[in-house]
PDB file of C-alpha atoms in Angstrom:
ATOM      1  CA  MET A   9      80.365  24.917  40.082  1.00 65.00           C
ATOM      2  CA  MET A  10      77.059  24.544  41.897  1.00 73.00           C
ATOM      3  CA  THR A  11      75.899  20.938  41.839  1.00 83.00           C
ATOM      4  CA  GLU A  12      72.395  19.753  42.507  1.00 91.00           C
ATOM      5  CA  PRO A  13      71.680  18.436  46.000  1.00 95.00           C
ATOM      6  CA  THR A  14      71.438  14.644  46.116  1.00 96.00           C
ATOM      7  CA  ALA A  15      69.337  12.293  48.240  1.00 96.00           C
ATOM      8  CA  GLU A  16      72.290  12.145  50.671  1.00 96.00           C
ATOM      9  CA  HIS A  17      72.243  15.937  51.070  1.00 97.00           C
ATOM     10  CA  ARG A  18      68.490  15.870  51.671  1.00 96.00           C
ATOM     11  CA  TRP A  19      68.975  13.062  54.239  1.00 96.00           C
ATOM     12  CA  LEU A  20      71.374  15.285  56.226  1.00 97.00           C
ATOM     13  CA  GLN A  21      68.676  17.963  56.567  1.00 97.00           C
ATOM     14  CA  GLN A  22      66.807  15.816  59.129  1.00 97.00           C
ATOM     15  CA  PHE A  23      69.415  16.910  61.705  1.00 98.00           C
ATOM     16  CA  VAL A  24      68.400  20.586  61.447  1.00 98.00           C
ATOM     17  CA  GLY A  25      66.764  21.950  64.601  1.00 98.00           C
ATOM     18  CA  GLU A  26      67.175  22.506  68.318  1.00 98.00           C
ATOM     19  CA  TRP A  27      68.150  19.534  70.482  1.00 98.00           C
ATOM     20  CA  THR A  28      68.846  18.636  74.099  1.00 97.00           C
ATOM     21  CA  ALA A  29      71.534  16.078  74.848  1.00 95.00           C
ATOM     22  CA  GLU A  30      72.152  13.817  77.828  1.00 95.00           C
ATOM     23  CA  SER A  31      75.339  11.801  77.872  1.00 92.00           C
ATOM     24  CA  ARG A  32      76.986   9.145  79.976  1.00 92.00           C
ATOM     25  CA  MET A  33      80.728   8.734  79.760  1.00 86.00           C
ATOM     26  CA  THR A  34      82.555   5.682  81.046  1.00 83.00           C
ATOM     27  CA  ASN A  35      86.270   5.730  81.690  1.00 70.00           C
ATOM     28  CA  PRO A  36      87.700   2.218  81.376  1.00 58.00           C
ATOM     29  CA  PRO A  37      89.208   0.511  84.396  1.00 53.00           C
ATOM     30  CA  GLY A  38      92.671   1.877  85.127  1.00 53.00           C
ATOM     31  CA  ALA A  39      95.852  -0.109  84.612  1.00 50.00           C
ATOM     32  CA  ASP A  40      96.377   0.150  88.366  1.00 51.00           C
ATOM     33  CA  GLY A  41      93.164  -1.803  88.983  1.00 52.00           C
ATOM     34  CA  ALA A  42      91.023   1.298  89.563  1.00 51.00           C
ATOM     35  CA  PRO A  43      87.362   0.610  88.726  1.00 52.00           C
ATOM     36  CA  ALA A  44      85.612   2.098  85.714  1.00 55.00           C
ATOM     37  CA  GLU A  45      84.073   5.508  86.392  1.00 65.00           C
ATOM     38  CA  ASP A  46      80.813   6.918  85.031  1.00 76.00           C
ATOM     39  CA  SER A  47      79.923  10.580  84.647  1.00 83.00           C
ATOM     40  CA  ARG A  48      76.936  12.343  83.152  1.00 87.00           C
ATOM     41  CA  ALA A  49      76.497  15.610  81.298  1.00 88.00           C
ATOM     42  CA  LYS A  50      73.759  17.670  79.678  1.00 91.00           C
ATOM     43  CA  ALA A  51      74.053  19.981  76.700  1.00 93.00           C
ATOM     44  CA  THR A  52      72.043  21.949  74.185  1.00 95.00           C
ATOM     45  CA  GLU A  53      72.620  21.697  70.465  1.00 97.00           C
ATOM     46  CA  THR A  54      71.647  23.798  67.477  1.00 98.00           C
ATOM     47  CA  VAL A  55      71.925  22.230  64.029  1.00 98.00           C
ATOM     48  CA  ARG A  56      71.566  24.507  61.038  1.00 98.00           C
ATOM     49  CA  ALA A  57      71.799  24.053  57.317  1.00 98.00           C
ATOM     50  CA  ILE A  58      74.622  25.688  55.417  1.00 97.00           C
ATOM     51  CA  GLY A  59      72.882  25.831  52.068  1.00 95.00           C
ATOM     52  CA  PRO A  60      71.488  22.568  50.736  1.00 96.00           C
ATOM     53  CA  PHE A  61      74.775  20.640  51.101  1.00 96.00           C
ATOM     54  CA  TRP A  62      76.017  20.952  54.695  1.00 97.00           C
ATOM     55  CA  VAL A  63      74.753  20.809  58.253  1.00 98.00           C
ATOM     56  CA  GLN A  64      76.594  22.372  61.168  1.00 98.00           C
ATOM     57  CA  PHE A  65      76.090  21.235  64.754  1.00 98.00           C
ATOM     58  CA  GLU A  66      77.010  23.460  67.697  1.00 97.00           C
ATOM     59  CA  SER A  67      76.704  22.082  71.230  1.00 95.00           C
ATOM     60  CA  HIS A  68      77.196  23.838  74.565  1.00 95.00           C
ATOM     61  CA  GLY A  69      77.443  22.128  77.928  1.00 92.00           C
ATOM     62  CA  ASP A  70      79.386  21.385  81.054  1.00 83.00           C
ATOM     63  CA  PHE A  71      81.322  18.168  80.606  1.00 76.00           C
ATOM     64  CA  PRO A  72      83.524  16.454  83.195  1.00 72.00           C
ATOM     65  CA  GLY A  73      86.783  18.367  83.254  1.00 74.00           C
ATOM     66  CA  CYS A  74      85.493  20.749  80.562  1.00 78.00           C
ATOM     67  CA  PRO A  75      83.070  23.326  81.969  1.00 82.00           C
ATOM     68  CA  ASP A  76      81.340  25.629  79.494  1.00 89.00           C
ATOM     69  CA  ALA A  77      82.533  23.596  76.484  1.00 91.00           C
ATOM     70  CA  THR A  78      81.593  24.301  72.882  1.00 94.00           C
ATOM     71  CA  LEU A  79      81.634  21.459  70.339  1.00 94.00           C
ATOM     72  CA  GLN A  80      81.193  21.761  66.576  1.00 97.00           C
ATOM     73  CA  LEU A  81      80.495  19.039  64.031  1.00 97.00           C
ATOM     74  CA  THR A  82      80.065  19.648  60.313  1.00 98.00           C
ATOM     75  CA  LEU A  83      78.639  16.998  57.977  1.00 98.00           C
ATOM     76  CA  GLY A  84      78.192  16.925  54.226  1.00 97.00           C
ATOM     77  CA  TYR A  85      78.253  14.618  51.249  1.00 97.00           C
ATOM     78  CA  ASP A  86      81.046  14.746  48.664  1.00 95.00           C
ATOM     79  CA  VAL A  87      79.396  14.025  45.300  1.00 94.00           C
ATOM     80  CA  ARG A  88      82.667  13.480  43.439  1.00 92.00           C
ATOM     81  CA  ASN A  89      83.965  10.883  45.922  1.00 94.00           C
ATOM     82  CA  LYS A  90      80.496   9.521  46.781  1.00 94.00           C
ATOM     83  CA  ARG A  91      81.191   9.722  50.533  1.00 95.00           C
ATOM     84  CA  PHE A  92      79.863  11.495  53.574  1.00 97.00           C
ATOM     85  CA  VAL A  93      82.469  13.857  55.014  1.00 97.00           C
ATOM     86  CA  GLY A  94      82.788  15.657  58.315  1.00 97.00           C
ATOM     87  CA  THR A  95      84.915  17.440  60.870  1.00 97.00           C
ATOM     88  CA  TRP A  96      84.723  17.884  64.640  1.00 96.00           C
ATOM     89  CA  LEU A  97      86.358  20.308  67.027  1.00 95.00           C
ATOM     90  CA  GLY A  98      85.969  21.156  70.684  1.00 92.00           C
ATOM     91  CA  SER A  99      86.911  24.203  72.730  1.00 92.00           C
ATOM     92  CA  MET A 100      88.927  21.960  75.065  1.00 88.00           C
ATOM     93  CA  MET A 101      91.545  20.820  72.523  1.00 88.00           C
ATOM     94  CA  SER A 102      93.641  22.014  69.598  1.00 91.00           C
ATOM     95  CA  GLU A 103      92.996  18.950  67.399  1.00 91.00           C
ATOM     96  CA  LEU A 104      90.755  19.116  64.303  1.00 94.00           C
ATOM     97  CA  TRP A 105      89.177  15.709  63.758  1.00 95.00           C
ATOM     98  CA  VAL A 106      88.517  14.784  60.100  1.00 97.00           C
ATOM     99  CA  TYR A 107      86.169  11.836  59.776  1.00 97.00           C
ATOM    100  CA  ASP A 108      85.987   8.981  57.273  1.00 94.00           C
ATOM    101  CA  ILE A 109      82.229   8.358  57.220  1.00 97.00           C
ATOM    102  CA  THR A 110      80.040   5.488  56.069  1.00 96.00           C
ATOM    103  CA  ARG A 111      76.262   5.054  56.219  1.00 96.00           C
ATOM    104  CA  ASP A 112      74.742   1.610  56.700  1.00 95.00           C
ATOM    105  CA  ALA A 113      72.302  -0.036  54.279  1.00 94.00           C
ATOM    106  CA  SER A 114      69.294   0.903  56.433  1.00 93.00           C
ATOM    107  CA  GLY A 115      70.164   4.592  56.007  1.00 92.00           C
ATOM    108  CA  ASN A 116      69.768   5.153  59.756  1.00 95.00           C
ATOM    109  CA  VAL A 117      73.348   4.775  61.005  1.00 97.00           C
ATOM    110  CA  LEU A 118      76.419   6.908  60.282  1.00 97.00           C
ATOM    111  CA  THR A 119      79.787   5.573  61.411  1.00 97.00           C
ATOM    112  CA  MET A 120      82.453   8.261  61.610  1.00 97.00           C
ATOM    113  CA  ALA A 121      85.998   6.882  61.912  1.00 97.00           C
ATOM    114  CA  VAL A 122      89.036   8.955  62.843  1.00 96.00           C
ATOM    115  CA  GLU A 123      92.521   8.641  64.308  1.00 95.00           C
ATOM    116  CA  GLY A 124      93.265  11.035  67.144  1.00 92.00           C
ATOM    117  CA  PRO A 125      95.251  11.572  70.298  1.00 89.00           C
ATOM    118  CA  SER A 126      94.992   8.757  72.807  1.00 86.00           C
ATOM    119  CA  MET A 127      93.105   9.465  76.008  1.00 80.00           C
ATOM    120  CA  THR A 128      96.186   8.261  77.890  1.00 78.00           C
ATOM    121  CA  GLY A 129      98.057  11.278  76.545  1.00 79.00           C
ATOM    122  CA  GLU A 130     100.580   9.156  74.663  1.00 83.00           C
ATOM    123  CA  GLY A 131     100.411   8.538  70.930  1.00 88.00           C
ATOM    124  CA  THR A 132      97.261   8.148  68.873  1.00 92.00           C
ATOM    125  CA  THR A 133      94.432   5.664  68.651  1.00 93.00           C
ATOM    126  CA  ASN A 134      91.466   4.901  66.427  1.00 96.00           C
ATOM    127  CA  TYR A 135      88.032   6.208  67.318  1.00 96.00           C
ATOM    128  CA  ARG A 136      84.590   5.856  65.852  1.00 97.00           C
ATOM    129  CA  ASP A 137      81.468   7.855  66.581  1.00 97.00           C
ATOM    130  CA  VAL A 138      78.235   6.152  65.590  1.00 98.00           C
ATOM    131  CA  ILE A 139      75.025   8.149  65.093  1.00 98.00           C
ATOM    132  CA  GLU A 140      71.847   6.089  65.000  1.00 98.00           C
ATOM    133  CA  TRP A 141      68.384   7.497  64.343  1.00 97.00           C
ATOM    134  CA  LYS A 142      65.882   6.028  66.811  1.00 97.00           C
ATOM    135  CA  SER A 143      62.964   8.191  65.580  1.00 97.00           C
ATOM    136  CA  PRO A 144      62.635  11.549  63.766  1.00 96.00           C
ATOM    137  CA  ASP A 145      63.018  13.308  67.138  1.00 98.00           C
ATOM    138  CA  HIS A 146      65.569  11.035  68.834  1.00 98.00           C
ATOM    139  CA  ARG A 147      69.053  10.013  67.841  1.00 98.00           C
ATOM    140  CA  ARG A 148      71.829   8.330  69.798  1.00 98.00           C
ATOM    141  CA  MET A 149      75.545   8.759  69.386  1.00 97.00           C
ATOM    142  CA  THR A 150      78.037   6.321  70.821  1.00 96.00           C
ATOM    143  CA  SER A 151      81.787   6.988  70.888  1.00 94.00           C
ATOM    144  CA  TRP A 152      84.298   4.164  70.792  1.00 95.00           C
ATOM    145  CA  SER A 153      88.068   3.864  71.138  1.00 94.00           C
ATOM    146  CA  GLU A 154      90.248   0.986  70.001  1.00 94.00           C
ATOM    147  CA  GLY A 155      92.447  -0.574  72.650  1.00 88.00           C
ATOM    148  CA  GLU A 156      95.974  -1.840  72.151  1.00 85.00           C
ATOM    149  CA  ASN A 157      94.561  -5.374  71.837  1.00 89.00           C
ATOM    150  CA  GLY A 158      92.270  -4.303  68.977  1.00 91.00           C
ATOM    151  CA  GLU A 159      89.096  -4.457  71.068  1.00 92.00           C
ATOM    152  CA  TRP A 160      86.693  -1.518  70.940  1.00 94.00           C
ATOM    153  CA  HIS A 161      85.499   0.201  74.145  1.00 92.00           C
ATOM    154  CA  CYS A 162      82.361   2.371  74.216  1.00 93.00           C
ATOM    155  CA  PHE A 163      83.283   5.353  76.362  1.00 90.00           C
ATOM    156  CA  MET A 164      80.300   7.631  75.692  1.00 92.00           C
ATOM    157  CA  GLU A 165      76.591   7.339  74.920  1.00 95.00           C
ATOM    158  CA  CYS A 166      74.552  10.438  74.187  1.00 95.00           C
ATOM    159  CA  ASP A 167      70.831  10.732  73.499  1.00 97.00           C
ATOM    160  CA  TYR A 168      69.660  13.760  71.535  1.00 97.00           C
ATOM    161  CA  ARG A 169      66.006  14.760  71.646  1.00 98.00           C
ATOM    162  CA  ARG A 170      64.467  17.372  69.398  1.00 98.00           C
ATOM    163  CA  VAL A 171      63.035  20.437  71.156  1.00 97.00           C
ATOM    164  CA  ARG A 172      59.491  21.061  69.973  1.00 86.00           C
TER     165      ARG A 172
END
């Protein structure tokens, strides 16, 4: 059942390589009036091809509240459904995140939508991770959560730079 790789599969191959990552996370102001808090983290990332159809990302770093964390993202393109597909997991939680992914008309931005556990610890909420290519050696990912009022809050920005 081997299919031929498409332009979308070839596009995913640009992620392959070694990367450094620097992120800034912002916790929203607390309900008790506590101010927003910022924290920073650094990580390394290896992205490898799994044949011509998939790319697998593995990141390692010390994140606030999650020392020595491992994160894995897998991206591909489903030819039958004509959609990008992906999953994410982290060593700090038991949830497997399964994304609904779209790519913008420019071909430089992936938006990965998912419903997952709320950061408050109660119920679920909608999230979206947005990957934007800034140059062949620099990409930025922003992570967003939807509030109860329907407004989106950016809680993380991460810049990835290719290691040469």
